[in-house]
PDB file of N, CA, C and O in Angstrom:
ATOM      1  N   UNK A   1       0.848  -1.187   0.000  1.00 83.00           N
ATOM      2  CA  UNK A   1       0.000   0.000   0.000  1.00 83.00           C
ATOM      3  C   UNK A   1       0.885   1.239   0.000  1.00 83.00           C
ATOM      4  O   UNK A   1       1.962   1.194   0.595  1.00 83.00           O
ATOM      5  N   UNK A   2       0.482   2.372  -0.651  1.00 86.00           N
ATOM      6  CA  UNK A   2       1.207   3.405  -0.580  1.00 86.00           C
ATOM      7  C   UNK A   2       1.034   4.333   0.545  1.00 86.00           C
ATOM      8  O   UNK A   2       0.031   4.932   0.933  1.00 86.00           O
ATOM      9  N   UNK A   3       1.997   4.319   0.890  1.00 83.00           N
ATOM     10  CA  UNK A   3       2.236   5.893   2.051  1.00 83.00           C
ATOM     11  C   UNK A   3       0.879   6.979   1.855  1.00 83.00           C
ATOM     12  O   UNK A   3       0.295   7.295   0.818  1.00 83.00           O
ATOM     13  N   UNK A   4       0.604   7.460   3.449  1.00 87.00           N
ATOM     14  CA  UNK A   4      -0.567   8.741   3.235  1.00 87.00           C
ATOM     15  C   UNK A   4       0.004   9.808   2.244  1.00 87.00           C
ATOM     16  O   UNK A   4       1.225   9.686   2.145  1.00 87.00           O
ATOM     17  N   UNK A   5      -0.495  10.782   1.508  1.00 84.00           N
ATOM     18  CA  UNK A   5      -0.081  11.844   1.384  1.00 84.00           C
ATOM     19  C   UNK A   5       0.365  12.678   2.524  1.00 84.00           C
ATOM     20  O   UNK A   5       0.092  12.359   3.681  1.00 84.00           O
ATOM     21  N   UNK A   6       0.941  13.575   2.271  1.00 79.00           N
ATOM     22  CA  UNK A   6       1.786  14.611   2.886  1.00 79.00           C
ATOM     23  C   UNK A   6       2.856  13.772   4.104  1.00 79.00           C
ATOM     24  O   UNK A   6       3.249  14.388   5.095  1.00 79.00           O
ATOM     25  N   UNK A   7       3.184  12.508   3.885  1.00 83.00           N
ATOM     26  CA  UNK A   7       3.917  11.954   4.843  1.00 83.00           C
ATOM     27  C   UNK A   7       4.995  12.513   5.450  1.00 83.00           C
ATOM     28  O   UNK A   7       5.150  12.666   6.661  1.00 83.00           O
ATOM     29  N   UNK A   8       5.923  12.890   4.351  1.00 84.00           N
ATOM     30  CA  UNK A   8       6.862  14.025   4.541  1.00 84.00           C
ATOM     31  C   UNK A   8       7.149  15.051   5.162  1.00 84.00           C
ATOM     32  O   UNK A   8       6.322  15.918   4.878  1.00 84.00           O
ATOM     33  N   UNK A   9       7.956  15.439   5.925  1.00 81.00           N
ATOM     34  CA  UNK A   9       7.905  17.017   6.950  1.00 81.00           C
ATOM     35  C   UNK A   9       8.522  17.703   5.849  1.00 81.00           C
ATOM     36  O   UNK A   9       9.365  17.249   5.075  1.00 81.00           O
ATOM     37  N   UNK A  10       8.008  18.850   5.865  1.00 81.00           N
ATOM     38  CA  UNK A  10       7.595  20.032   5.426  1.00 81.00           C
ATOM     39  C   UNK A  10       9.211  20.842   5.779  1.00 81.00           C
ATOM     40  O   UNK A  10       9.745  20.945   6.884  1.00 81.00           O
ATOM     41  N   UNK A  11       9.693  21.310   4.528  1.00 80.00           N
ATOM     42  CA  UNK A  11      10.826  21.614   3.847  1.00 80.00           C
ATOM     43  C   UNK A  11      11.005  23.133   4.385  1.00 80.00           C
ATOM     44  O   UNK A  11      10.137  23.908   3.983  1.00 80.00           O
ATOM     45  N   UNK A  12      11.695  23.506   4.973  1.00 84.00           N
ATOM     46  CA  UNK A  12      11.715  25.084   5.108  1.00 84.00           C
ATOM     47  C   UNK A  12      12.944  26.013   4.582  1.00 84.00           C
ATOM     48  O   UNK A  12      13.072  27.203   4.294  1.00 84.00           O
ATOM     49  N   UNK A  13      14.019  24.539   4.608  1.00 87.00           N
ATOM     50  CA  UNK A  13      15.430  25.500   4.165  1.00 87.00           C
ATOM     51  C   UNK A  13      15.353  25.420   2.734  1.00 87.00           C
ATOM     52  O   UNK A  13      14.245  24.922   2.933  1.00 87.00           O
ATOM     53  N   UNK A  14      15.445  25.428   1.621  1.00 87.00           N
ATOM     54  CA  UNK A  14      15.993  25.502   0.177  1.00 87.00           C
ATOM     55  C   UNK A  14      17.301  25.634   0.123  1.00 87.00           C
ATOM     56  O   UNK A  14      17.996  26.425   0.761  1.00 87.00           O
ATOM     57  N   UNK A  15      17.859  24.277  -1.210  1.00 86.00           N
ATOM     58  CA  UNK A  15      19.802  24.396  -0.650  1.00 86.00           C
ATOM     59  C   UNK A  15      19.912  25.695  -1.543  1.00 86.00           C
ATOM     60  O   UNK A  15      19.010  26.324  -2.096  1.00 86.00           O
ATOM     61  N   UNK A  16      21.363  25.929  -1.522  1.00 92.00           N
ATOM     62  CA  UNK A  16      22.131  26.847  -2.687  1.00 92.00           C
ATOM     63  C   UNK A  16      22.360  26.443  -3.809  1.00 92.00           C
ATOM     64  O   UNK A  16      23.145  25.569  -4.177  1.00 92.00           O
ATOM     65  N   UNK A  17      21.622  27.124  -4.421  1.00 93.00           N
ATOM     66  CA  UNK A  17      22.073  26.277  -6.197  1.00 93.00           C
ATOM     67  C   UNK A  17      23.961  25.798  -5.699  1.00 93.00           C
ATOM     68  O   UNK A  17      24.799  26.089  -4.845  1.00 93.00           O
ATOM     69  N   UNK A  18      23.816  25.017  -6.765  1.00 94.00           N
ATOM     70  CA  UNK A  18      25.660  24.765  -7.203  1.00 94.00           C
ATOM     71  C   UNK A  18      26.366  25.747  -7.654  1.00 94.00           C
ATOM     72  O   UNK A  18      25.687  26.695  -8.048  1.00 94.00           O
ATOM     73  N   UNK A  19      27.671  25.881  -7.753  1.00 95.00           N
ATOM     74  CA  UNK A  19      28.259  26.871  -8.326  1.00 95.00           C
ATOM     75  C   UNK A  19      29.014  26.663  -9.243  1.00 95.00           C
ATOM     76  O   UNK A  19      29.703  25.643  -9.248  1.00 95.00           O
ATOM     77  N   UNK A  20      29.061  27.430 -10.083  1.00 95.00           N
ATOM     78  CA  UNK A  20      29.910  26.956 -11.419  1.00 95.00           C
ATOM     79  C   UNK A  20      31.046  26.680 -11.353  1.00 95.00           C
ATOM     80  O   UNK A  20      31.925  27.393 -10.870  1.00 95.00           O
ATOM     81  N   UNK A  21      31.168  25.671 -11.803  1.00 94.00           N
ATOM     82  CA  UNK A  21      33.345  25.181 -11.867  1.00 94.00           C
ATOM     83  C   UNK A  21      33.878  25.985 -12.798  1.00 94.00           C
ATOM     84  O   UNK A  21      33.324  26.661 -13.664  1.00 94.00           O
ATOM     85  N   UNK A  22      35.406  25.792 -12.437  1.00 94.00           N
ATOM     86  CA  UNK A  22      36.233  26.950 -13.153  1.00 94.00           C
ATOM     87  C   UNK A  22      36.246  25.915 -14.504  1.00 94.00           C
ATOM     88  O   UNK A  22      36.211  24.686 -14.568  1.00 94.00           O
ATOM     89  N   UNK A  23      36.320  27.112 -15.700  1.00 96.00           N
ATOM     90  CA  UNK A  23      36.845  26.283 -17.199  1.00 96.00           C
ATOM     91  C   UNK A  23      37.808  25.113 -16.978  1.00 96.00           C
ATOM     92  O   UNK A  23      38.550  25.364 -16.028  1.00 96.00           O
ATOM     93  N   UNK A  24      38.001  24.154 -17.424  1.00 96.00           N
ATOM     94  CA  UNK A  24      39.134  23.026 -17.553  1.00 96.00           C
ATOM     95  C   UNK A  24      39.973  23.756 -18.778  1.00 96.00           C
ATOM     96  O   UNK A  24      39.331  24.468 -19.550  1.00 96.00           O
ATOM     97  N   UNK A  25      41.458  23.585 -18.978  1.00 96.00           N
ATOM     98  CA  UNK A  25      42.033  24.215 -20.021  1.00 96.00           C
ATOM     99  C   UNK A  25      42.369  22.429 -20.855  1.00 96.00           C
ATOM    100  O   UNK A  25      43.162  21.669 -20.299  1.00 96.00           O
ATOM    101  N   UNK A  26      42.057  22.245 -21.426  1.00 97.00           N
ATOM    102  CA  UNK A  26      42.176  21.119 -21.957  1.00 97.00           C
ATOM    103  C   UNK A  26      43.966  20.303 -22.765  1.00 97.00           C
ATOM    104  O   UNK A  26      44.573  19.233 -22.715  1.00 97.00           O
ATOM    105  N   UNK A  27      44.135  21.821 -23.493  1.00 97.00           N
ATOM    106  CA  UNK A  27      45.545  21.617 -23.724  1.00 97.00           C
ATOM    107  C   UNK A  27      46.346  21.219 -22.568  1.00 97.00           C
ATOM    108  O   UNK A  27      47.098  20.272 -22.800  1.00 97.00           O
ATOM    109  N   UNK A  28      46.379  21.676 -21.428  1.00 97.00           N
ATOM    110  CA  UNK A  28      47.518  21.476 -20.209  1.00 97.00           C
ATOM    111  C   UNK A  28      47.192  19.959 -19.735  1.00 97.00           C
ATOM    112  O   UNK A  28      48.007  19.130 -19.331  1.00 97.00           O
ATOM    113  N   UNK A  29      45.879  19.818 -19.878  1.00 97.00           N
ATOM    114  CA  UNK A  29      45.383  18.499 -19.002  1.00 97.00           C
ATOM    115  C   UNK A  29      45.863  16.955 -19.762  1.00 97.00           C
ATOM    116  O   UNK A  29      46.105  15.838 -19.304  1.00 97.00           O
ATOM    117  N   UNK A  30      45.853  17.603 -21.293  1.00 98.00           N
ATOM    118  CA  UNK A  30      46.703  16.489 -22.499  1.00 98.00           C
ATOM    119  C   UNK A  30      47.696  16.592 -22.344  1.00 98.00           C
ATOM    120  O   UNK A  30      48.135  15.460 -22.145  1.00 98.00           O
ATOM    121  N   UNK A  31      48.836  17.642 -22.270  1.00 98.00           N
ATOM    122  CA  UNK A  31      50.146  17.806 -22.111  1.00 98.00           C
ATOM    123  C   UNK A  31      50.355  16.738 -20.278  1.00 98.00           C
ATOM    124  O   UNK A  31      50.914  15.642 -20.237  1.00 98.00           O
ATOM    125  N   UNK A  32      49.928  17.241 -19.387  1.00 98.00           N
ATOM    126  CA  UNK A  32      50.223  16.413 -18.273  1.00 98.00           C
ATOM    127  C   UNK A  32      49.918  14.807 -18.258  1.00 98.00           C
ATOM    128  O   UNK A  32      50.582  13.920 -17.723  1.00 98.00           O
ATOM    129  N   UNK A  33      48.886  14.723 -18.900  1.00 98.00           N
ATOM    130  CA  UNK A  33      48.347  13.457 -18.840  1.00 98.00           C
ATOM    131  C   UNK A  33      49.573  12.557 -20.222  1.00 98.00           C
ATOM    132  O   UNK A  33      49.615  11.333 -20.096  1.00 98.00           O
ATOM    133  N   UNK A  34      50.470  13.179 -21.420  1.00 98.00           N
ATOM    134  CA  UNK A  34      51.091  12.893 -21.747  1.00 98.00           C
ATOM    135  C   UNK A  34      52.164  12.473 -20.958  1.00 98.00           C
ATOM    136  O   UNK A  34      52.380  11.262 -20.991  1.00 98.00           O
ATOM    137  N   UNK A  35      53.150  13.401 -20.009  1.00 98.00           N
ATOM    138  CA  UNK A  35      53.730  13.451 -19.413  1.00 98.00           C
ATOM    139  C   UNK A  35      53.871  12.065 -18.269  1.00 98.00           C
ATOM    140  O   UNK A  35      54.779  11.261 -18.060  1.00 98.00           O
ATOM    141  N   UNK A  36      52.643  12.233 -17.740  1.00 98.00           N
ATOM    142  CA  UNK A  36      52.767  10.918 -16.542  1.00 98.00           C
ATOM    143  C   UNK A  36      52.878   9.854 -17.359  1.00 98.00           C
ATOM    144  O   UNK A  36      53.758   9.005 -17.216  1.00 98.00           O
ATOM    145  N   UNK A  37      51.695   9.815 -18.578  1.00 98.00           N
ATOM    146  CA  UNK A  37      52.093   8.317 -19.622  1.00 98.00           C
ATOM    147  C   UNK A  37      53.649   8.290 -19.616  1.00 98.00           C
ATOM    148  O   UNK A  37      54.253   7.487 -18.904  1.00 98.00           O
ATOM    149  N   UNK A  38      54.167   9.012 -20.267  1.00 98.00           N
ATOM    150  CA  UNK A  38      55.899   8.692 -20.708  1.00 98.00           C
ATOM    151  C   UNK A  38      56.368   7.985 -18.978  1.00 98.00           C
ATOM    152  O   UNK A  38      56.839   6.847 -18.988  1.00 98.00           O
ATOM    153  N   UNK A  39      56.225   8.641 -17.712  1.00 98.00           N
ATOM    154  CA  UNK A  39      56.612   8.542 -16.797  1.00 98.00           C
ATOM    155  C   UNK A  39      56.398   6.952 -16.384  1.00 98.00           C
ATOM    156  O   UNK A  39      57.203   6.158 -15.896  1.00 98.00           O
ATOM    157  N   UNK A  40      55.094   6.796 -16.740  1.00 98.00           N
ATOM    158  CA  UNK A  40      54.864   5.410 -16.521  1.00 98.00           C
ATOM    159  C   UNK A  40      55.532   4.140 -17.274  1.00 98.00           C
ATOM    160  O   UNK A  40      55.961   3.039 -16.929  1.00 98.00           O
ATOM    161  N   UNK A  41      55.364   5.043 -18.781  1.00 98.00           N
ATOM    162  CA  UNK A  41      56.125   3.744 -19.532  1.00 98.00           C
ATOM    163  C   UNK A  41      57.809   3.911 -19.039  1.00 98.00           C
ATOM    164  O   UNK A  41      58.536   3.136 -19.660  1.00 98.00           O
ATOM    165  N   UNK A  42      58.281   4.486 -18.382  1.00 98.00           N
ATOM    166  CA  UNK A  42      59.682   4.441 -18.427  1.00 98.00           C
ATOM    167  C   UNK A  42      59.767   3.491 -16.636  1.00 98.00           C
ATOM    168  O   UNK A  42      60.523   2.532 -16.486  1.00 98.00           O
ATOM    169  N   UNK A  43      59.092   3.879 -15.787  1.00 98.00           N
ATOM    170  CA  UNK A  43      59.094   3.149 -14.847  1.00 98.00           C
ATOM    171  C   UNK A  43      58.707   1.977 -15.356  1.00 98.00           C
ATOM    172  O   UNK A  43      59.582   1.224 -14.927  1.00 98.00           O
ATOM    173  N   UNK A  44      58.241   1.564 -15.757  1.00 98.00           N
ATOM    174  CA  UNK A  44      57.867  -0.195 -16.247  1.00 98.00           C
ATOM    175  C   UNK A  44      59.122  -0.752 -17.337  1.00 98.00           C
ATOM    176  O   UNK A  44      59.498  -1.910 -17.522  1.00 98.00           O
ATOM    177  N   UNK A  45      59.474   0.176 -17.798  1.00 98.00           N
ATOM    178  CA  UNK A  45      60.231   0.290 -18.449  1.00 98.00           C
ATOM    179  C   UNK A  45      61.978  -0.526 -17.946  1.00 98.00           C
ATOM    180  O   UNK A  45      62.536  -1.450 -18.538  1.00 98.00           O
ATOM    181  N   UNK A  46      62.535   0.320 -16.532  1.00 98.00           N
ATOM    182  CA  UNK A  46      62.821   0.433 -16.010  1.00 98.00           C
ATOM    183  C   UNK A  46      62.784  -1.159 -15.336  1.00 98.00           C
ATOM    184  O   UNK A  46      63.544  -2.094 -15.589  1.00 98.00           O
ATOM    185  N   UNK A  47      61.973  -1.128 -14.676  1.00 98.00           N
ATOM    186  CA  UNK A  47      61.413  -2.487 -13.646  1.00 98.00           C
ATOM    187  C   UNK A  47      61.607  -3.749 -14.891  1.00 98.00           C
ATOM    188  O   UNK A  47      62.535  -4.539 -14.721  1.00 98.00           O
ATOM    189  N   UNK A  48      60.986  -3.861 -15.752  1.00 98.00           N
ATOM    190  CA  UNK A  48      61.539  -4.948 -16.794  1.00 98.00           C
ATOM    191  C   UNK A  48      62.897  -5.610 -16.791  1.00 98.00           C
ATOM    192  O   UNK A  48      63.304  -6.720 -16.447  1.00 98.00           O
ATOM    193  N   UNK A  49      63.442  -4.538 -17.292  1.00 98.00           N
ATOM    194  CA  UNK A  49      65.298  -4.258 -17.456  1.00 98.00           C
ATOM    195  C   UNK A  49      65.867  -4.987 -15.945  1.00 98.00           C
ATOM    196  O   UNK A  49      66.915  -5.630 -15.894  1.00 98.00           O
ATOM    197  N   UNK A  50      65.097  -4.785 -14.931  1.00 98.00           N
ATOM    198  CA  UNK A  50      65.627  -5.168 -14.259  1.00 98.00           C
ATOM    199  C   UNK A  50      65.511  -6.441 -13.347  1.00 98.00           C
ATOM    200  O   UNK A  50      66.430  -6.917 -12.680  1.00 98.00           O
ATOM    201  N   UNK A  51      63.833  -7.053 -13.458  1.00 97.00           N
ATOM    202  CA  UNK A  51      63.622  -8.639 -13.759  1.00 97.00           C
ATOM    203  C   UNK A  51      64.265  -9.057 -14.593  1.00 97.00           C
ATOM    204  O   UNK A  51      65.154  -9.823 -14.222  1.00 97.00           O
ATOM    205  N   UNK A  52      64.178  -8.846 -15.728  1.00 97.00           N
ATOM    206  CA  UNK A  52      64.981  -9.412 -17.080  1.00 97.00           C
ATOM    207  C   UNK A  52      66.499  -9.805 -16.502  1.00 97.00           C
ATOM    208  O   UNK A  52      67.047 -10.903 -16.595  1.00 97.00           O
ATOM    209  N   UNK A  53      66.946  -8.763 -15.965  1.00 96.00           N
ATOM    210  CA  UNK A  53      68.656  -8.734 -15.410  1.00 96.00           C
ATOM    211  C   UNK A  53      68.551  -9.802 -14.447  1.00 96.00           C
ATOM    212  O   UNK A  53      68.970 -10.864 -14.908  1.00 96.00           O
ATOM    213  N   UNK A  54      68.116  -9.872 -13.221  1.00 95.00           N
ATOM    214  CA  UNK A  54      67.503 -10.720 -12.364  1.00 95.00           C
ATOM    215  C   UNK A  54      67.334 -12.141 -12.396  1.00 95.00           C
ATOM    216  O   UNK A  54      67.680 -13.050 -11.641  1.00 95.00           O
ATOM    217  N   UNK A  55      66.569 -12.072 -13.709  1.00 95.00           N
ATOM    218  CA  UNK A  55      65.990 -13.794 -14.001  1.00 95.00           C
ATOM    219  C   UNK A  55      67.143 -14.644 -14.672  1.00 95.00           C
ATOM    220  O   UNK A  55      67.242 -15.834 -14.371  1.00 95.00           O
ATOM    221  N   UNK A  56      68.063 -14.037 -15.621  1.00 94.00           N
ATOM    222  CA  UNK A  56      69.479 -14.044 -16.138  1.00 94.00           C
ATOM    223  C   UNK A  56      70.521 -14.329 -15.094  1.00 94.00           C
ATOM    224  O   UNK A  56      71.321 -15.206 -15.419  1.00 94.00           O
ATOM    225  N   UNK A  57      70.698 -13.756 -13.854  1.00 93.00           N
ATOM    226  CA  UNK A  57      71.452 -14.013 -12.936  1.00 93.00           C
ATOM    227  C   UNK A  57      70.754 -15.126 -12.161  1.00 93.00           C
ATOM    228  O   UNK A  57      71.796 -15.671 -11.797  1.00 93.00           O
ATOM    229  N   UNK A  58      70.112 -15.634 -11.803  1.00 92.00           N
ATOM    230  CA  UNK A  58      69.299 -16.420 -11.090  1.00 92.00           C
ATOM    231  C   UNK A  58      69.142 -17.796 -11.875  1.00 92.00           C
ATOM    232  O   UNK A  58      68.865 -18.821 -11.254  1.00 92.00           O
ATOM    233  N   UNK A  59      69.358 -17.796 -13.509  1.00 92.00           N
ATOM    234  CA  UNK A  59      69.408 -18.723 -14.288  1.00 92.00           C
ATOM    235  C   UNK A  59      70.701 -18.970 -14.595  1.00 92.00           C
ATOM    236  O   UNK A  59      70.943 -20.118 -14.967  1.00 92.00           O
ATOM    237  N   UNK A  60      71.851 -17.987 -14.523  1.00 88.00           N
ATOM    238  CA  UNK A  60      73.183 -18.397 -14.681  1.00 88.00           C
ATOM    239  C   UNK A  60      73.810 -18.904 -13.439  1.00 88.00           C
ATOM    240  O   UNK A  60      75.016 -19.154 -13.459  1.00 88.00           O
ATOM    241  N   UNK A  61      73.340 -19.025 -12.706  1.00 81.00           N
ATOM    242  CA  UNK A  61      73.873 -19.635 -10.800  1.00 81.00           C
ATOM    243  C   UNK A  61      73.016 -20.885 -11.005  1.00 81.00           C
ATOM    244  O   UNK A  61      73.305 -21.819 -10.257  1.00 81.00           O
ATOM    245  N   UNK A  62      71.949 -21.099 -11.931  1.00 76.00           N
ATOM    246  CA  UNK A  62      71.689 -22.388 -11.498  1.00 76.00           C
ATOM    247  C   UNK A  62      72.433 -23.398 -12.805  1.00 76.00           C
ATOM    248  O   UNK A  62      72.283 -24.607 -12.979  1.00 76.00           O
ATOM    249  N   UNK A  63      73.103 -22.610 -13.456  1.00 76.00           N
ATOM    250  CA  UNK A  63      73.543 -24.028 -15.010  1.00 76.00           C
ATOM    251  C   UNK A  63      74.871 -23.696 -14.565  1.00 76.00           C
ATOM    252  O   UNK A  63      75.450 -24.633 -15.114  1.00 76.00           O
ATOM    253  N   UNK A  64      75.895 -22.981 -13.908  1.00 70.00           N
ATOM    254  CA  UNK A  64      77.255 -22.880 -13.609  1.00 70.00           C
ATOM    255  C   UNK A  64      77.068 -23.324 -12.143  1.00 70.00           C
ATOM    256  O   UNK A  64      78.041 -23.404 -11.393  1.00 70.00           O
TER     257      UNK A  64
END
């Protein structure tokens, strides 16, 4: 069954509209978001090179 009418208490404050966000500059947000990419591929980058090095030493101690 549905609820009486007026079930609800009775509203007295009204919020504040929202306020407008500042412009996004879009160029800077591609340029940074470039930036961390490169950052990332070089840390993985990085970390590879150095499992790779790792798994090589760990495989040459076990055949010598």
């Amino acid at each position: 069954t549905p609820p009486p009418a007026g079930w609800r208490p009775p509203v007295h404050l009204q919020p504040v509209p929202p306020r407008r966000l500042p412009p996004q500059d879009m160029v800077r947000l591609d340029a940074a978001e470039q930036r961390a990419q490169r950052l990332t591929y070089g840390i993985g980058a990085v970390a590879g090179v150095v499992l790779v090095i790792l798994v090589c030493l760990l495989c040459s101690r076990l055949v010598f």
